[in-house]
C-alpha positions as MATLAB code, in Angstrom:
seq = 'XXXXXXXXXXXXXXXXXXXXXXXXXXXXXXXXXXXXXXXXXXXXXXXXXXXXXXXXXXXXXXXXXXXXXXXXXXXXXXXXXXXXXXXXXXXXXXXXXXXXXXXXXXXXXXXXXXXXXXXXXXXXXXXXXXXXXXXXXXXXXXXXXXXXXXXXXXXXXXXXXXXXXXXXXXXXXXXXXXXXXXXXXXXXXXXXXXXXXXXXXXXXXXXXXXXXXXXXXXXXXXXXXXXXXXXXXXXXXXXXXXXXXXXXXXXXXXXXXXXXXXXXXXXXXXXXXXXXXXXXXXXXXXXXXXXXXXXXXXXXXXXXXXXXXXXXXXXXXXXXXXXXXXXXXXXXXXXXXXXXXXXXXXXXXXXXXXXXXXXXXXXXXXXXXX';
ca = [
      46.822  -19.452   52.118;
      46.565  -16.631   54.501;
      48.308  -17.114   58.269;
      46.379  -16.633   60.828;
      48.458  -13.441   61.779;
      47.015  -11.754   58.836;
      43.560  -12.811   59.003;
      43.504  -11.133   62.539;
      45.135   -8.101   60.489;
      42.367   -8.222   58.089;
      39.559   -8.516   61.042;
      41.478   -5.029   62.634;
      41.731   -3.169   59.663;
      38.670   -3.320   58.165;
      35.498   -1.207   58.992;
      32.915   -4.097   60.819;
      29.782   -4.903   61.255;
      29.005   -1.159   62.743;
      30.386    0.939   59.913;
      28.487   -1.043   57.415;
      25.254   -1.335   59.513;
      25.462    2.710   60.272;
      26.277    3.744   57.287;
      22.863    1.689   55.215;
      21.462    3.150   58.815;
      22.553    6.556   58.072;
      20.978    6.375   54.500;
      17.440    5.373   55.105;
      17.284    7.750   57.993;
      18.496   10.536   55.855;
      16.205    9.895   53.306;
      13.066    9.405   55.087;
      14.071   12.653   57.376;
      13.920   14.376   54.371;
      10.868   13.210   52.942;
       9.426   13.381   56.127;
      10.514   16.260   57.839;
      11.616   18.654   55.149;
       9.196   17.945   52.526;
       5.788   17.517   54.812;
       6.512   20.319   56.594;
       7.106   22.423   53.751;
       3.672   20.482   52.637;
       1.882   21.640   56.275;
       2.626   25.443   55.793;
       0.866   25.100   51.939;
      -2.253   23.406   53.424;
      -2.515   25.424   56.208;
      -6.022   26.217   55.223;
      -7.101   22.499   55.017;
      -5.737   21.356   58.299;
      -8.313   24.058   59.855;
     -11.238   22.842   58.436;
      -9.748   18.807   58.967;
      -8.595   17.796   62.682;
      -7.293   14.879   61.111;
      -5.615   16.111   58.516;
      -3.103   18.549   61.090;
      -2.759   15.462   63.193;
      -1.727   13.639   60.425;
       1.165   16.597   59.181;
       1.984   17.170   63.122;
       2.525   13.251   64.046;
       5.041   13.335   59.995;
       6.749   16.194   60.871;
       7.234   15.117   64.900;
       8.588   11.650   63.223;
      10.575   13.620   60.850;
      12.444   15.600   63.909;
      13.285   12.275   65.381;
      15.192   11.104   62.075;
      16.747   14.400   61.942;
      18.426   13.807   65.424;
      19.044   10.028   63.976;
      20.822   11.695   61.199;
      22.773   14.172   62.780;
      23.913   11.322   65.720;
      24.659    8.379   62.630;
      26.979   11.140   61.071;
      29.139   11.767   63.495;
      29.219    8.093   64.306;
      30.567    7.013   60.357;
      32.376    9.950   59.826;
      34.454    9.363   63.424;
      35.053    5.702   62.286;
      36.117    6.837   58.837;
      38.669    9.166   60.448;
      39.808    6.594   63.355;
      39.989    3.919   60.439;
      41.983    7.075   58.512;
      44.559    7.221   61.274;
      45.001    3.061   62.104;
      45.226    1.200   58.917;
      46.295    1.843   55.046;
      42.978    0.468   54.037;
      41.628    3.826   53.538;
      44.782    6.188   53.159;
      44.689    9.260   50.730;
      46.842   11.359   49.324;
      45.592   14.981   50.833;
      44.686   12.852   54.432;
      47.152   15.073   56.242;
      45.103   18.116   55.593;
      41.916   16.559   55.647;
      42.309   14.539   59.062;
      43.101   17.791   60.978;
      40.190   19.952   58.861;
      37.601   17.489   59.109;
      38.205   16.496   63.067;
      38.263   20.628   63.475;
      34.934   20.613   61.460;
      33.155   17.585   63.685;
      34.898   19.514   66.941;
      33.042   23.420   65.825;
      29.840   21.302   65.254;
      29.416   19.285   68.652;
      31.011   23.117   70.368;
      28.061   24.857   68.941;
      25.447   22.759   70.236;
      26.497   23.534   73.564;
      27.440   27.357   72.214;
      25.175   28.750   69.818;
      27.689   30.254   67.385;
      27.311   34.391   66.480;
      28.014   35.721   62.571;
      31.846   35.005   63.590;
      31.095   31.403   64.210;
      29.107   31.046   61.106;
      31.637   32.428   58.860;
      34.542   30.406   60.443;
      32.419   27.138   59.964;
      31.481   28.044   56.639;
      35.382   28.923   55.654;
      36.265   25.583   57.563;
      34.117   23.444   55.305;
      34.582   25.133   51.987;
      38.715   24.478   52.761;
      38.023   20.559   53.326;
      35.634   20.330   50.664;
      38.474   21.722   48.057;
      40.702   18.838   49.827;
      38.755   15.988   49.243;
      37.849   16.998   45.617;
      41.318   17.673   44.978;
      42.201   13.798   46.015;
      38.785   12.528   44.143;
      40.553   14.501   41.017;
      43.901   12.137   41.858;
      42.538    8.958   42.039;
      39.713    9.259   39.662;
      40.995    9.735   35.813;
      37.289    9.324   34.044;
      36.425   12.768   32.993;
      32.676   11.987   33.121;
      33.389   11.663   36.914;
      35.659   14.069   37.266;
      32.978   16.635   35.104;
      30.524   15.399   37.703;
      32.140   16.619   40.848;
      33.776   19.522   39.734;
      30.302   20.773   38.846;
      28.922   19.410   42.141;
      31.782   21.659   44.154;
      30.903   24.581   42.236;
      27.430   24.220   43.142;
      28.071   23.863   46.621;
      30.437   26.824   46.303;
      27.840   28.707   44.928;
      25.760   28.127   48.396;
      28.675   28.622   50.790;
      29.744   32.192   48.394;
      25.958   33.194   49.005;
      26.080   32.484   52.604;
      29.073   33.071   54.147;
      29.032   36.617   52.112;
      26.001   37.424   53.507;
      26.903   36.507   56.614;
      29.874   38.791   56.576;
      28.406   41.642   55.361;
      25.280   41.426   58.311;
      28.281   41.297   61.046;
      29.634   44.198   59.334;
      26.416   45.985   59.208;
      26.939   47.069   55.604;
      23.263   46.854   54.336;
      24.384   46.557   50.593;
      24.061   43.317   49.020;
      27.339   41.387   48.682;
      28.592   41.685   45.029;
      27.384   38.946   42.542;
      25.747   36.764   45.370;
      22.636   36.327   43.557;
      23.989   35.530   40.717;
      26.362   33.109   42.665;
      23.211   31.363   44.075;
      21.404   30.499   40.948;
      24.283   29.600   39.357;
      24.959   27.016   41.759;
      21.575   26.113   41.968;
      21.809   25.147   38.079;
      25.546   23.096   38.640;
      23.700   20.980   40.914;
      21.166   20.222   38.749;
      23.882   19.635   35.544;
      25.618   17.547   38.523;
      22.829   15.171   39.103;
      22.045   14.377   35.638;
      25.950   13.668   35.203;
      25.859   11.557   37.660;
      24.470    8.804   35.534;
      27.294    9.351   33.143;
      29.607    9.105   35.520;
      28.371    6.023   37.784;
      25.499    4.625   36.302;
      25.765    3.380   33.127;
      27.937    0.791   30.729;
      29.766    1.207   27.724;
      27.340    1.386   24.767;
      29.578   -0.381   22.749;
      29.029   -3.769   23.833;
      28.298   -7.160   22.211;
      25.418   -7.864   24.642;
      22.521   -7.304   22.543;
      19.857   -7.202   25.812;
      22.118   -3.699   26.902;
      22.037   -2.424   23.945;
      18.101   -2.930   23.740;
      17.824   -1.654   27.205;
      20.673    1.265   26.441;
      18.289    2.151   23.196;
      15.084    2.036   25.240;
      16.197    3.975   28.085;
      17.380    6.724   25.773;
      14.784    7.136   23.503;
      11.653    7.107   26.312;
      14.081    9.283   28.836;
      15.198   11.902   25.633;
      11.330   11.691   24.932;
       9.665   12.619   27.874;
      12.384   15.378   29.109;
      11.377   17.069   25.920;
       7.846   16.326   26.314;
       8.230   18.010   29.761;
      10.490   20.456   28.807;
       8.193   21.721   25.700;
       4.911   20.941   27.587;
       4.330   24.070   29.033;
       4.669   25.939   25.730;
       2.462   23.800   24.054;
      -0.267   24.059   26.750;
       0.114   27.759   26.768;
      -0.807   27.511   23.039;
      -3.845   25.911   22.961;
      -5.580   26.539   26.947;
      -3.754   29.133   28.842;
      -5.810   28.152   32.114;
      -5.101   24.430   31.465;
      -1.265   25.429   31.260;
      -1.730   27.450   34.405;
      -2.689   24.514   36.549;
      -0.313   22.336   35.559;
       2.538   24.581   36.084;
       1.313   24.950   39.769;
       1.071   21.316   39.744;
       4.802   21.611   38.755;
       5.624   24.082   41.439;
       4.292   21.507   43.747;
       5.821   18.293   42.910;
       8.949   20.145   42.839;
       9.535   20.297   46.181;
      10.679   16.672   45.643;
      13.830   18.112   43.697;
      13.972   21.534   44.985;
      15.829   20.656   48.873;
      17.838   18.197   46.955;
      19.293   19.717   43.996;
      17.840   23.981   44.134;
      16.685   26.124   46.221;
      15.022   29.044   44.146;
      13.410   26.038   41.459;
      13.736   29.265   38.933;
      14.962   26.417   36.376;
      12.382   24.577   33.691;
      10.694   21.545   35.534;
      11.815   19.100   33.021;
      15.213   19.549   34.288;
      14.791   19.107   37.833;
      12.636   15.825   36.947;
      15.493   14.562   34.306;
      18.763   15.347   37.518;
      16.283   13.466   40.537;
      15.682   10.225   37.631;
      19.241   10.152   36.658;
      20.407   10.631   40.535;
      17.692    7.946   42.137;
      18.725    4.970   39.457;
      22.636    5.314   39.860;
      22.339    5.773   43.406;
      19.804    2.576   43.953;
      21.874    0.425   41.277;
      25.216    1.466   43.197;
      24.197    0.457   46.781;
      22.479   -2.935   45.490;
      25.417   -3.557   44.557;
      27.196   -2.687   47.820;
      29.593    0.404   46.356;
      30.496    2.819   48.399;
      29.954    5.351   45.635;
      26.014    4.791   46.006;
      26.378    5.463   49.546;
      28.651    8.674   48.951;
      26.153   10.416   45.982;
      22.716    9.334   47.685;
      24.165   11.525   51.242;
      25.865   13.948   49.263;
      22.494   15.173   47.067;
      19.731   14.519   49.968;
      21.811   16.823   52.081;
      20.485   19.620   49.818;
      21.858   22.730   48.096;
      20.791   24.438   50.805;
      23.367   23.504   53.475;
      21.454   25.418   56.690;
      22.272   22.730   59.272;
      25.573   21.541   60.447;
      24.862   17.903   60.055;
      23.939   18.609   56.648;
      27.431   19.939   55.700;
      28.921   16.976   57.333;
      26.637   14.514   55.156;
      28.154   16.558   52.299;
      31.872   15.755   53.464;
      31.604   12.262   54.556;
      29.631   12.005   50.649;
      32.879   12.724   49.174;
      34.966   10.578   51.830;
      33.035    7.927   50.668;
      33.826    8.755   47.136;
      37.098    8.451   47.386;
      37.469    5.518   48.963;
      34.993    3.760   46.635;
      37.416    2.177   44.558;
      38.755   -0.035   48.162;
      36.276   -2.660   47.543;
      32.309   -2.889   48.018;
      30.426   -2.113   51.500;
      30.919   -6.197   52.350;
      34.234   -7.041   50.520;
      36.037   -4.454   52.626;
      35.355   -7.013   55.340;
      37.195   -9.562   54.146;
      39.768   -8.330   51.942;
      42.730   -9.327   50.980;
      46.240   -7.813   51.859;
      47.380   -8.675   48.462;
      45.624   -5.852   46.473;
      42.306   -4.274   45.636;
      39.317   -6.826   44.935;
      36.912   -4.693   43.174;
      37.200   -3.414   39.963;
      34.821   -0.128   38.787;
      32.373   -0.673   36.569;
      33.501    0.751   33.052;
      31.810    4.549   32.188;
      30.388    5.240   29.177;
      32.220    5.663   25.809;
      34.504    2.898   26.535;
      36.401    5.096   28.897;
      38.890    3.951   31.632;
      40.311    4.122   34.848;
];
């Protein structure tokens, strides 16, 4: 039986009814903001011609994107809201203690203070390149303590090519940054080359991602997963090579026919481009194979009420492209999330117990363990 002394403790320490609500808050907004806002905009500018000749048609993109601007604020307000209670709840309890948290407290409150100072202060080159340098330093902190706490290499694979990826962003921009303040008109060495490398980690990261979170052990008993392992594999192994190969194929037998339907490619990949590229130079089949892997592990995870699902789903719809504060801050409080995932699920970390953790992670592929 638990005292009534540590049922109070319990009701202290753990996150309430406004972490949980915010956070499921924080994800729909995000995700609509970027369908509507980032997407339909980008839409707008490639139907430019269209809206002319249609009034409805530019009322239509103008009343998306105006909706769109309204998540984005929603965003940028719920993040600062879940990442302050993840920091408070940091600093009160043990519920959510890590191993790197004195570094990471201090970095990520300096992070959240530069952000809220530079609404009010628009920052120079100086600024960006200090904010930039800020975030890279808590980013290596909190994959550092992921690496500590999580032993699965398919998850460790998984973020380590995430934070190279995101490193590959942050080298392109805060180089280029530097170099403008410095007025040195030369391009910064290997920042290209940086870029699409990075680029092509995120993608690799978002197909690992089902490796890492969304699947079971293949070598089970249970013959309905291993029909439904089998049948996933063979139509998903099918149709990326199908995609992959399609192209060629076309190319072969109507050039004009394979023509369209790469610009119909093109098109549809502005779906995957803000979340995992930026520069889409990468075959189509791959950016379709990283946004199906990504969208089932990260809808199975939050059904399910893990934090993990909450943590990936933030972490890829704020983009490879991090050009907005609130964006790098989605990308932080991602990992947070991450490594506290192994606590207990979104609702048990209400009620649990001071004996020990509740939840146990759901076993990786190959039979591998925690």
């Amino acid at each position: 039986m638990i005292s009534t002394t540590e049922k109070n403790q319990e009701r202290i320490d753990g996150p309430g009814l406004l972490f949980e609500w915010g956070l499921k808050s924080l994800l729909f907004a995000a995700f609509f903001e970027l369908v509507l806002y980032r997407l339909v905009s980008r839409l707008g500018m490639h139907l430019g011609k269209l809206a002319e000749k249609y009034e409805a048609v530019r009322i239509g993109f103008r009343t998306l994107s105006s909706l769109g601007f309204v998540l984005l604020n929603m965003t940028a307000i719920l993040v600062f809201l879940i990442l302050g209670i993840l920091l408070v709840q940091k600093l009160r309890t043990k519920l959510w203690v890590g191993e790197w948290d004195k570094v990471i407290i201090p970095l990520a409150a300096l992070l959240v203070a530069c952000t809220v100072g530079y609404l009010f202060f628009p920052p120079v080159m100086v600024g960006t390149i200090i904010y930039n340098i800020l975030a890279f330093g808590l980013i290596v902190f909190l994959v550092l303590e992921y690496w500590a706490t999580h032993r699965v290499l398919s998850q460790r694979l998984m973020v380590g090519s995430f934070f190279l990826g995101i490193s590959g962003w942050l080298y392109y921009q805060t180089m280029s940054t530097t170099y403008g303040w410095l007025n040195i008109f030369d391009a910064p060495p290997l920042v290209h080359e940086g870029n699409r490398l990075g680029e092509a980690l995120m993608v690799l990261s978002s197909i690992l991602v089902f490796w890492a979170y969304g699947t079971t052990s293949i070598i089970t008993k249970n013959k309905q997963q291993r029909r439904w392992g089998l049948t996933l594999v063979i139509s998903g192994g099918s149709a990326f090579v199908a995609l992959l190969f399609m192209d060629y194929f076309l190319s072969l037998w109507n050039p004009e026919v394979a023509k369209e339907v790469r610009k119909a490619g093109e098109g549809i990949g502005w779906i995957f481009q803000m979340g995992m590229g930026y520069t889409f130079y990468l075959p189509f089949a791959f950016y379709v194979l990283g946004f199906t892997c990504w969208a089932y592990t990260v809808i199975k995870l939050v059904l399910i009420g893990r934090l993990a699902g909450y943590g990936l789903g933030l972490m890829f719809m704020a983009g490879y492209a991090l050009q907005l504060s609130h964006l790098t801050l989605m990308v932080v409080l991602g990992l947070m999330l991450l490594n506290i995932d192994k606590r207990g699920t979104l609702g048990k970390l209400r009620k649990k117990s001071l004996e020990g953790v509740v939840y146990q992670p759901i076993r990786p592929v190959y039979g591998q363990t925690q």
